[in-house]
Short mmCIF file of C-alpha atoms in Angstrom, two decimals:
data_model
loop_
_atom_site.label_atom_id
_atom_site.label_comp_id
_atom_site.label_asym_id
_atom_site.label_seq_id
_atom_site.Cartn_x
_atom_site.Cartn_y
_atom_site.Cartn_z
CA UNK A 185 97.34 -63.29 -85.12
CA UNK A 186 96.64 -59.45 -84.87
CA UNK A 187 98.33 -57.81 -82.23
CA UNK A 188 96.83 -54.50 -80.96
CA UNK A 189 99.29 -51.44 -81.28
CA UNK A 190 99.18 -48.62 -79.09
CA UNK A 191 100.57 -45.81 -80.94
CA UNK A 192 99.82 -43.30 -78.18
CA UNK A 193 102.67 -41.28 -76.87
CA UNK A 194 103.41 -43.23 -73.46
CA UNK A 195 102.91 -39.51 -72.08
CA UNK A 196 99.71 -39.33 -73.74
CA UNK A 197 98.29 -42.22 -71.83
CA UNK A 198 95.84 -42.79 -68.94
CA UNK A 199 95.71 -45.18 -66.90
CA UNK A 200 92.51 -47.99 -66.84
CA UNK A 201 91.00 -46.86 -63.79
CA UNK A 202 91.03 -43.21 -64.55
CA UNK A 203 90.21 -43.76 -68.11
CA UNK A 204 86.90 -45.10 -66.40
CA UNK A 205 85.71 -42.46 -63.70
CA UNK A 206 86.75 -39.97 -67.21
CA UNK A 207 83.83 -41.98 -68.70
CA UNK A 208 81.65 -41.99 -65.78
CA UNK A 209 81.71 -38.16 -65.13
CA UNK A 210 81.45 -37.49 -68.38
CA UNK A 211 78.01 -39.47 -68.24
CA UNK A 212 77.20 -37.86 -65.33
CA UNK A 213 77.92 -34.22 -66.88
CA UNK A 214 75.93 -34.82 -69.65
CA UNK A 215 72.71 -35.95 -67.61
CA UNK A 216 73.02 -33.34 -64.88
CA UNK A 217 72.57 -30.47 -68.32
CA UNK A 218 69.92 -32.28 -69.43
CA UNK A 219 68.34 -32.24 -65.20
CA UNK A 220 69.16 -28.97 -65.65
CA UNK A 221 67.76 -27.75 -68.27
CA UNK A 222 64.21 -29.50 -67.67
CA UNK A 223 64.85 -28.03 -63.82
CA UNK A 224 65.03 -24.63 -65.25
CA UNK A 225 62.81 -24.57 -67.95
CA UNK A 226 59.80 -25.97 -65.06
CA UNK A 227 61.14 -23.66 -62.78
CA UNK A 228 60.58 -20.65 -65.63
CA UNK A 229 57.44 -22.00 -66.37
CA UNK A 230 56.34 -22.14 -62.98
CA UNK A 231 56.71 -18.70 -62.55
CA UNK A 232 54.94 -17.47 -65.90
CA UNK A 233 51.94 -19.43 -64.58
CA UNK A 234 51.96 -17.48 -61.31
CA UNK A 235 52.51 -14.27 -62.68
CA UNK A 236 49.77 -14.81 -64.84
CA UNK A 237 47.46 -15.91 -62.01
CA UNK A 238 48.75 -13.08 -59.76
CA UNK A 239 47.69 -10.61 -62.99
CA UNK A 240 44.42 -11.63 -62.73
CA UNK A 241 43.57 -11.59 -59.28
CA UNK A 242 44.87 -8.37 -58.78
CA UNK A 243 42.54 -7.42 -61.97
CA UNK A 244 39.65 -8.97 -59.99
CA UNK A 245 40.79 -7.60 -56.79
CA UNK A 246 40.98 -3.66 -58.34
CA UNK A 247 37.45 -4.53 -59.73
CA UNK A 248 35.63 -5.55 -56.56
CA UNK A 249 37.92 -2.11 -54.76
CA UNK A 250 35.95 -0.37 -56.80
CA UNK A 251 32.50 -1.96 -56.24
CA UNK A 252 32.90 -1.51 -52.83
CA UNK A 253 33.90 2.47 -53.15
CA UNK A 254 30.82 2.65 -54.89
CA UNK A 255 29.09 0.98 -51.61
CA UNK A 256 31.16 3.46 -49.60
CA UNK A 257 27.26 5.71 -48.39
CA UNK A 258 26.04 2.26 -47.23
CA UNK A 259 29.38 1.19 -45.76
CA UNK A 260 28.88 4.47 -43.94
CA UNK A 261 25.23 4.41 -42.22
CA UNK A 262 26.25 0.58 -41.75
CA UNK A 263 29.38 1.81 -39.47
CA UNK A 264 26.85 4.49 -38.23
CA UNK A 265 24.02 1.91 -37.08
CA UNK A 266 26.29 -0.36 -35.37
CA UNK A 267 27.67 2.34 -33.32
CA UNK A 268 24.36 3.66 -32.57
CA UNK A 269 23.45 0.61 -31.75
CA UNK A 270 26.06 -0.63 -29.34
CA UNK A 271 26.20 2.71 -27.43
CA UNK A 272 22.59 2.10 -26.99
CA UNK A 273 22.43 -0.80 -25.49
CA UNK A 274 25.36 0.27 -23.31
CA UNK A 275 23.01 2.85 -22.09
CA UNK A 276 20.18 0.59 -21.65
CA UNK A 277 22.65 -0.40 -18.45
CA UNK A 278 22.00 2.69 -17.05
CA UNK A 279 19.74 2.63 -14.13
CA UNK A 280 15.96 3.26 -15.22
CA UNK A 281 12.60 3.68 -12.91
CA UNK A 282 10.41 2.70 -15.76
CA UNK A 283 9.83 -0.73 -15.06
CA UNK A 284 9.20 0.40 -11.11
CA UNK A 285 6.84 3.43 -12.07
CA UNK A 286 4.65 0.98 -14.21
CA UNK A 287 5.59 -2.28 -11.86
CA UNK A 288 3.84 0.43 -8.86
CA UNK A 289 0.31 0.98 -10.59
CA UNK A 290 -0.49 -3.06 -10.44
CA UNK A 291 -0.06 -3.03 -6.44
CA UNK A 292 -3.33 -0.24 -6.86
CA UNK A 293 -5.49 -2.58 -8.95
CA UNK A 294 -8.97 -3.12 -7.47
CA UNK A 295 -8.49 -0.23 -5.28
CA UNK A 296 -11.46 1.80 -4.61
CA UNK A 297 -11.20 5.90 -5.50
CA UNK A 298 -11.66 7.19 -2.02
CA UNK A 299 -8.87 5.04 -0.79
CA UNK A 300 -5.29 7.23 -1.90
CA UNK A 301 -1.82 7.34 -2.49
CA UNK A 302 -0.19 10.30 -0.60
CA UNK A 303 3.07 9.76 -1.67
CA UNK A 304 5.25 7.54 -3.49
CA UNK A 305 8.68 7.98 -4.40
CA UNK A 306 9.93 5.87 -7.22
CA UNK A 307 13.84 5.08 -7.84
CA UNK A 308 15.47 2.34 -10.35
CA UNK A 309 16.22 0.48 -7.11
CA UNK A 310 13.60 1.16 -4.76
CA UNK A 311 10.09 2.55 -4.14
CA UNK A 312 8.57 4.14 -1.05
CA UNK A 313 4.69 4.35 -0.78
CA UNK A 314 2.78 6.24 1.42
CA UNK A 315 -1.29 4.75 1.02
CA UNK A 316 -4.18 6.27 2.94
CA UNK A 317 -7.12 2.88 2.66
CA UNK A 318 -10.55 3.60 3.49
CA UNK A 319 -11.85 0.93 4.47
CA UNK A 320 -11.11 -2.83 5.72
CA UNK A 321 -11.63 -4.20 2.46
CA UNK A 322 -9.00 -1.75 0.09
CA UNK A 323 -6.63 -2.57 3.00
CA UNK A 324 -6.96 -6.25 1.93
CA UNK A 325 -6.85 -5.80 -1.35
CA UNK A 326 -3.61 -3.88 -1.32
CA UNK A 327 -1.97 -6.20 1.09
CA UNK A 328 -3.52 -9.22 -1.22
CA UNK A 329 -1.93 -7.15 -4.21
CA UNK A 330 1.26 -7.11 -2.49
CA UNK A 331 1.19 -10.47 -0.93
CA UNK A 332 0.54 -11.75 -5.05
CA UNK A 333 3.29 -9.70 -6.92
CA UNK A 334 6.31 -11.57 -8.29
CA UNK A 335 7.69 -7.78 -8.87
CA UNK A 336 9.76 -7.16 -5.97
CA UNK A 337 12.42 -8.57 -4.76
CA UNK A 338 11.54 -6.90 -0.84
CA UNK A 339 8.74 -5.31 0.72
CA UNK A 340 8.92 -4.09 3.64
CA UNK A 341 5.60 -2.59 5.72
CA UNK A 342 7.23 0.23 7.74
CA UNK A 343 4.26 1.50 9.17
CA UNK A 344 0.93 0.82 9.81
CA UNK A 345 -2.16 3.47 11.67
CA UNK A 346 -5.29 3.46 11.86
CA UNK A 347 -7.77 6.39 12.44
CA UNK A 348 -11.20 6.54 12.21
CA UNK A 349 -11.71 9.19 10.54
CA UNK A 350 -9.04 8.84 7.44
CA UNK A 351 -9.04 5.48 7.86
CA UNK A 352 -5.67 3.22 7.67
CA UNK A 353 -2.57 4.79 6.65
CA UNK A 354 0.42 2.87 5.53
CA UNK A 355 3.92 3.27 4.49
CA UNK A 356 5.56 0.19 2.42
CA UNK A 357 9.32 -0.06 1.02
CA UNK A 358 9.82 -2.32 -2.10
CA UNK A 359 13.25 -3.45 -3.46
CA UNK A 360 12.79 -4.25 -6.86
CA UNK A 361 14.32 -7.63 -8.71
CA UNK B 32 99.15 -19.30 -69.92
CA UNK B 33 99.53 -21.73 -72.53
CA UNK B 34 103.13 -22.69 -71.44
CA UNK B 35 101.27 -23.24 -68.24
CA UNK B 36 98.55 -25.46 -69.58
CA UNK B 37 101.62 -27.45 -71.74
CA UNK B 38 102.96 -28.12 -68.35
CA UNK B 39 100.18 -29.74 -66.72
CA UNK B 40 100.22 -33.53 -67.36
CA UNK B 41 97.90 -35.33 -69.41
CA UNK B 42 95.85 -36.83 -66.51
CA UNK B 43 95.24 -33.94 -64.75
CA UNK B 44 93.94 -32.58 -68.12
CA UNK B 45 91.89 -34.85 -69.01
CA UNK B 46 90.27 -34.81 -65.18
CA UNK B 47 90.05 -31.03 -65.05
CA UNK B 48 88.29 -31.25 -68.84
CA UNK B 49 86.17 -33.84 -67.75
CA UNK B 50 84.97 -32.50 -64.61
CA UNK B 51 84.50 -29.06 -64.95
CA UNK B 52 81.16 -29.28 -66.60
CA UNK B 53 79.92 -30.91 -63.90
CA UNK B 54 81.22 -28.34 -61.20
CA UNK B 55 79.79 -25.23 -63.67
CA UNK B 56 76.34 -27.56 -63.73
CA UNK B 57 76.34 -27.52 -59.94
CA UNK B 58 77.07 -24.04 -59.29
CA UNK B 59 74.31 -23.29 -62.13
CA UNK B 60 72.09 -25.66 -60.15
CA UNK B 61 72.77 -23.17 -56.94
CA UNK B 62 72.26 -20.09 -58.25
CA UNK B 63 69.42 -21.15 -60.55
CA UNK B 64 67.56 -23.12 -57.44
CA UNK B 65 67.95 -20.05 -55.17
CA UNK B 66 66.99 -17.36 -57.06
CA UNK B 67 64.22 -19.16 -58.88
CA UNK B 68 62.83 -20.52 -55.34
CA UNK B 69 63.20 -16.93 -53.74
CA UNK B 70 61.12 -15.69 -56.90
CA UNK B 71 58.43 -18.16 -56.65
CA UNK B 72 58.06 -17.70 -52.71
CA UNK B 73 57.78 -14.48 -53.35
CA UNK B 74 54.93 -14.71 -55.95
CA UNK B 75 53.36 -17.24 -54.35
CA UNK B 76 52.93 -15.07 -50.96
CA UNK B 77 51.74 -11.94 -53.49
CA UNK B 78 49.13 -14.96 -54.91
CA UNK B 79 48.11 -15.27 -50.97
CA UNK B 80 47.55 -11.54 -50.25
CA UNK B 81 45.69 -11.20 -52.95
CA UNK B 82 43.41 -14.04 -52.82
CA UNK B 83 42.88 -13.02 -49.31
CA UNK B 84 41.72 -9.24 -50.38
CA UNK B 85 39.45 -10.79 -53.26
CA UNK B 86 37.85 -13.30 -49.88
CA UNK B 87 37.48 -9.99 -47.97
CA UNK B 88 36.29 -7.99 -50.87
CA UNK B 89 33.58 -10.17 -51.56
CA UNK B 90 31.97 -11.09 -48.31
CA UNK B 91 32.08 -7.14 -47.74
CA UNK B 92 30.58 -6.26 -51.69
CA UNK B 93 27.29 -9.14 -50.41
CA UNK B 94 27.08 -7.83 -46.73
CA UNK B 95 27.24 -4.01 -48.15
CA UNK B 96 24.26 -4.56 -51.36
CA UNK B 97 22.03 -6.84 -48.97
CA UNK B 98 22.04 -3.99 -45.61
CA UNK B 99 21.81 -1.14 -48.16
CA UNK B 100 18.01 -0.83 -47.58
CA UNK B 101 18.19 -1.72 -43.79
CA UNK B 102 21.01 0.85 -43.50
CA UNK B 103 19.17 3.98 -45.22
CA UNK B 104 16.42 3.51 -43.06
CA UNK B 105 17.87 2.67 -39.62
CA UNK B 106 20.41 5.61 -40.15
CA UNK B 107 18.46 8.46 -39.87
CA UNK B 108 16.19 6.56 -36.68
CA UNK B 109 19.44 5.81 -34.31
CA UNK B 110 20.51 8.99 -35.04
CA UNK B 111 17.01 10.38 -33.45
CA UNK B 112 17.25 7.53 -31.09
CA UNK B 113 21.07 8.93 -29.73
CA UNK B 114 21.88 12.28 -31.14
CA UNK B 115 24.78 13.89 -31.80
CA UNK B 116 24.65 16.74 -29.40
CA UNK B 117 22.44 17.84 -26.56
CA UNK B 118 18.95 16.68 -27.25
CA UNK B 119 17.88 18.78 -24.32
CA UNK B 120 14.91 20.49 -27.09
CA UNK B 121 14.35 17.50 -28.86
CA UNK B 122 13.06 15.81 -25.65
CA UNK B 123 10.91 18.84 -23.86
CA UNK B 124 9.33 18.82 -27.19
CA UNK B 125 8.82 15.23 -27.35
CA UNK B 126 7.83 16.02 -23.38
CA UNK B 127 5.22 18.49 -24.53
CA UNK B 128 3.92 16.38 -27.20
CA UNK B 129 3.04 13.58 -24.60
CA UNK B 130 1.62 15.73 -22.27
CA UNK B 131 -0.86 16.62 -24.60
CA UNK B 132 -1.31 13.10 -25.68
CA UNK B 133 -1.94 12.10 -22.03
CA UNK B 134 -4.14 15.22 -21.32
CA UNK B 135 -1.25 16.21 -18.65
CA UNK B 136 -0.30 19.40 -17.39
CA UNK B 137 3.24 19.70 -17.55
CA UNK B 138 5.06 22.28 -16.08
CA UNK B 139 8.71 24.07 -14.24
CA UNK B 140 10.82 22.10 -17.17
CA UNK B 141 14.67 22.07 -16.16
CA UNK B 142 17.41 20.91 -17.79
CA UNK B 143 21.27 20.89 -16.80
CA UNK B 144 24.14 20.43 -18.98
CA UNK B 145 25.24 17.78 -20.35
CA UNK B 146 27.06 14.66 -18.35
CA UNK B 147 30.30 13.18 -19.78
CA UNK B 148 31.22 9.31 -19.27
CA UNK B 149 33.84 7.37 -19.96
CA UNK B 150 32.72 5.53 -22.33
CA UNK B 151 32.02 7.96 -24.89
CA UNK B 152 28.08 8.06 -24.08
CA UNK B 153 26.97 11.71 -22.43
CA UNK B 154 23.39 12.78 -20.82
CA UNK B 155 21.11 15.16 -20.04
CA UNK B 156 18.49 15.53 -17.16
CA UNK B 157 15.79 17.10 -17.51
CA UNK B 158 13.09 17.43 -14.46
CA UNK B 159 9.63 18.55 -15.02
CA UNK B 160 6.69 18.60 -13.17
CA UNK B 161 3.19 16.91 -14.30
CA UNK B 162 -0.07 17.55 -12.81
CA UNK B 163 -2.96 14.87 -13.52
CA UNK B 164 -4.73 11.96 -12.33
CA UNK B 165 -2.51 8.54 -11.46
CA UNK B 166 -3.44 7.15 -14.72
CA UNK B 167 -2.51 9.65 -16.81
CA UNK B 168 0.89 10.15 -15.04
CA UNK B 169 1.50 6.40 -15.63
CA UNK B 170 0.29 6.37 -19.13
CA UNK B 171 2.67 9.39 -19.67
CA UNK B 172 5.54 7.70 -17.88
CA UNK B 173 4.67 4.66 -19.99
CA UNK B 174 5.00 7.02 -23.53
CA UNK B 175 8.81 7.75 -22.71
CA UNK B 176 9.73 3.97 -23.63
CA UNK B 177 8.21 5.33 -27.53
CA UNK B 178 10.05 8.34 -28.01
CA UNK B 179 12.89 9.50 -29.43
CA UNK B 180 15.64 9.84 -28.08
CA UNK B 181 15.96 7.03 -26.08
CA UNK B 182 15.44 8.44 -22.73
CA UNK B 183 15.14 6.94 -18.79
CA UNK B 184 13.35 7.85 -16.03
CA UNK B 185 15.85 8.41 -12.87
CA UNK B 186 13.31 9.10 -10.19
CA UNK B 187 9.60 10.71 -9.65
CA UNK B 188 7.94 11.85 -6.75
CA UNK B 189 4.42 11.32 -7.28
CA UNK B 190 1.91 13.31 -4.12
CA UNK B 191 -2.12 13.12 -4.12
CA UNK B 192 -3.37 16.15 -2.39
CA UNK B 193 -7.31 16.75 -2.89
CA UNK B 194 -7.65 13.91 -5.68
CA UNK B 195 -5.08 15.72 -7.87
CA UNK B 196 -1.85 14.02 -8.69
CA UNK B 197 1.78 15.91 -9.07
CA UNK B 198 4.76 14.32 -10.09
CA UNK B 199 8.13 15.57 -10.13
CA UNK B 200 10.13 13.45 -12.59
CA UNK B 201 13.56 13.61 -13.63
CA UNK B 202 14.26 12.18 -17.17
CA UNK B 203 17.95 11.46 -18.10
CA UNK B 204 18.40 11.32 -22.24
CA UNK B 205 21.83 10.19 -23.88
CA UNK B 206 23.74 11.49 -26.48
CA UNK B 207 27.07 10.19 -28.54
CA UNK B 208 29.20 11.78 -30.88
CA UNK B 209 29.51 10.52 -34.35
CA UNK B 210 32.22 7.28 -35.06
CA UNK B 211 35.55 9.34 -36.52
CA UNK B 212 36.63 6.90 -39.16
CA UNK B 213 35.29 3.77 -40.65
CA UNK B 214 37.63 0.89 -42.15
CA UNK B 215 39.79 1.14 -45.17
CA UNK B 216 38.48 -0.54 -48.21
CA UNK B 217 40.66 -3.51 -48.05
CA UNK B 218 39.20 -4.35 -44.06
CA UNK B 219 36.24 -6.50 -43.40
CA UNK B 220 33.25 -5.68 -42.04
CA UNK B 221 30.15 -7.50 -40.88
CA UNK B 222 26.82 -7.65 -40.93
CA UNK B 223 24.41 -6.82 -38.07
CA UNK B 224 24.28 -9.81 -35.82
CA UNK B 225 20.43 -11.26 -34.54
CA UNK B 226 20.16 -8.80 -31.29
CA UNK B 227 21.32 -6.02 -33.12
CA UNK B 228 18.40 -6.53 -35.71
CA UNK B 229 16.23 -6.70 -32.82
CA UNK B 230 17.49 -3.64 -31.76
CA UNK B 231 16.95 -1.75 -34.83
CA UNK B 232 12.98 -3.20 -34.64
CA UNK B 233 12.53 -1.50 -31.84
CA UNK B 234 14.23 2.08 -32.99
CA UNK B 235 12.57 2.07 -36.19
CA UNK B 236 9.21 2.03 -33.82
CA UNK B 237 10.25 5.06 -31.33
CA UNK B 238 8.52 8.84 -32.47
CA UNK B 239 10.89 10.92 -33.64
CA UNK B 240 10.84 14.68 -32.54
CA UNK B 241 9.22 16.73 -34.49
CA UNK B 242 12.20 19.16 -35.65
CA UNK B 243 15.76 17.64 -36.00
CA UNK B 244 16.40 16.28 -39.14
CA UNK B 245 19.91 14.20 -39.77
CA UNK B 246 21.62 13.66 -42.69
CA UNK B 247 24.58 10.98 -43.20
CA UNK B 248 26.93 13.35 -44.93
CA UNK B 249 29.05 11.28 -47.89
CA UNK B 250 32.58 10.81 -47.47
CA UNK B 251 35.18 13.25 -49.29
CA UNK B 252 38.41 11.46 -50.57
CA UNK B 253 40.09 14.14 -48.72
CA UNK B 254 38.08 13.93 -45.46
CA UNK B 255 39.58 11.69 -42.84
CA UNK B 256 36.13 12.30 -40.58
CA UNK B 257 33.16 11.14 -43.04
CA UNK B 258 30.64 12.05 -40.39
CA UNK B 259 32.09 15.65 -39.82
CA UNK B 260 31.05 19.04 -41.13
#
């Protein structure tokens, strides 16, 4: 029968057990280089691919900086227009008798010539009117023309004479919406 | 060194040879991992920026050709509509142009110096006096809202004496100074929104005066103030 010989120097030896984790890490060394290497060589690719993808969008980025310095007149006047245009309608805040002075000349509507209006004095927020009527019927009509206006927030008839030779005279306050 | 290494027993030889490799393969794994994440984070974010300037870019290259017409035209108008400077002259003339117009007399023009507000907007009164029937007061009154510049009426005191109408009327007409910078090249803009549009409608359909012409001035690489002389 053949008997196995161990012709290593007894100082030479290893044990069973440690001759087995020797073989196991060994294993283990040789598939960690090989995770390695495929970890590195993605990781290198990887970063070609972005470079390459940064290259060109900074290509396309330098194009289009230039297509817009071309633009730069328009980008001007369009900077211009909306600053015109927002520090106009901030002014449009600012009080205004417009709408009053041409809001006034519907309360005279129907109004005959001889009848008058001695004064009036026209604000954003209010208007005074001084009226000299004639006759019964341009009183009516004015007061009708007052009574019927959705323009004024207020009137208020602060006088009221009559004589018979001028006629009636009246002085009326409006507030305005 | 090598009387050393004789020294160490065979074991601990055999370990140290057979783990070793696997300690260098971890450190490598370290110092590869780190500085190959740090490098692609850092790419990455540079991929970011830029995708977010070519976004920007674009929406500002579409907004910039489609308002090029609307912005040549509307330019020079708000620029009538809200001048620069004192419009004092532009607006008697515009003043003496509706008188005619309205077959009004108007007369003892006055104008004070200009008015200062906060908020970057200025104005000018100007009173007059206009002599004329009721009508043609109104219609004249009416013809401010169509001139440029944009000006307001702050008060009149209209008197009848003998059928003949006089109105004293004080006008008040703004004026801005010109935006100092406008946006680098890599900072969005936008368009003009619905009411601003609107706005422009109605600007494009005021007079202008008759002198007083504007110019946008183009922007010098050098010149931080594009609108400035």
């Amino acid at each position: 029968m053949p008997t196995k010989l161990n012709l290593l120097p007894s100082n030479l030896q290893v044990s069973k057990g440690l001759g087995s984790f020797l073989k196991a890490s060994r294993s283990l060394g040789v598939i960690l280089i090989v995770i390695f290497a495929i970890f590195s060589l993605g990781i290198g690719g990887f970063f070609v691919l972005s470079k390459i993808t940064l290259g060109n969008l900074q290509t396309k980025v330098n194009q289009l900086t230039s297509q817009v310095k071309a633009q730069e007149t328009s980008e001007q006047q369009l900077i211009l227009l909306k600053d015109r245009l927002a520090k106009i309608a901030s002014a449009r805040n600012d009080p205004n008798a417009y709408k009053n002075i041409t809001n006034v000349d519907s309360l005279f509507t129907n109004i005959s010539p001889v009848s008058s209006m001695n004064q009036a004095n026209i604000s954003s927020s209010k208007i005074d009117i001084s009226l000299v009527a004639r006759s019964n019927e341009d009183l009516a009509t004015f007061i009708n023309n007052l009574k019927g206006t959705t323009l004024f927030n207020t009137v208020n008839l602060s006088s009221l004479s009559f004589s018979p030779k001028t006629g009636y005279a009246l002085t009326v306050s409006l507030g305005n919406k | 060194m090598n009387k050393f290494f004789d020294s160490v027993p065979e074991n601990q030889k055999q370990i140290i040879k057979s783990v070793a490799p696997l300690v260098i393969v971890l450190i490598l794994f370290l110092i590869v991992g780190k500085f190959g994440f740090a490098q692609i984070s850092k790419i990455r974010s540079q991929i970011k920026s830029a995708e977010k300037s070519e976004s920007i870019l674009t929406d500002k290259l579409s907004i910039l050709r489609s308002v090029a017409q609307t912005s040549a035209t509307g330019a020079n108008s708000v620029l009538f509509a809200l001048p620069k400077s004192n419009p004092a002259l532009q607006t008697i003339s515009q003043l003496k142009v509706l008188a005619s117009q309205n077959l009004v007399v108007l007369s003892d023009v006055k104008s004070t110096a200009g008015i200062s507000s906060s908020s970057d907007l200025s104005s000018v009164n100007v009173s007059f006096v206009l002599t004329g029937t009721r009508e043609q007061i109104i219609s004249f009154i009416k013809g401010l809202d169509t001139i440029a510049p944009v000006t307001f009426v702050s008060k009149m005191d209209l008197s009848e004496l003998a059928g003949v109408n006089v109105a004293n009327v004080t006008t008040k007409t703004f004026y801005a100074p010109l935006p100092k910078t406008i946006p680098t090249v890599t900072q969005p803009i936008t368009d003009l929104t619905p009411s601003e549009k609107d706005q422009l409608v109605k600007i494009l359909g005021l007079t202008p005066p008759v002198f007083g012409e504007y110019t946008v001035t183009t922007i010098s690489e050098v010149n931080p103030n594009p609108f400035g002389q």
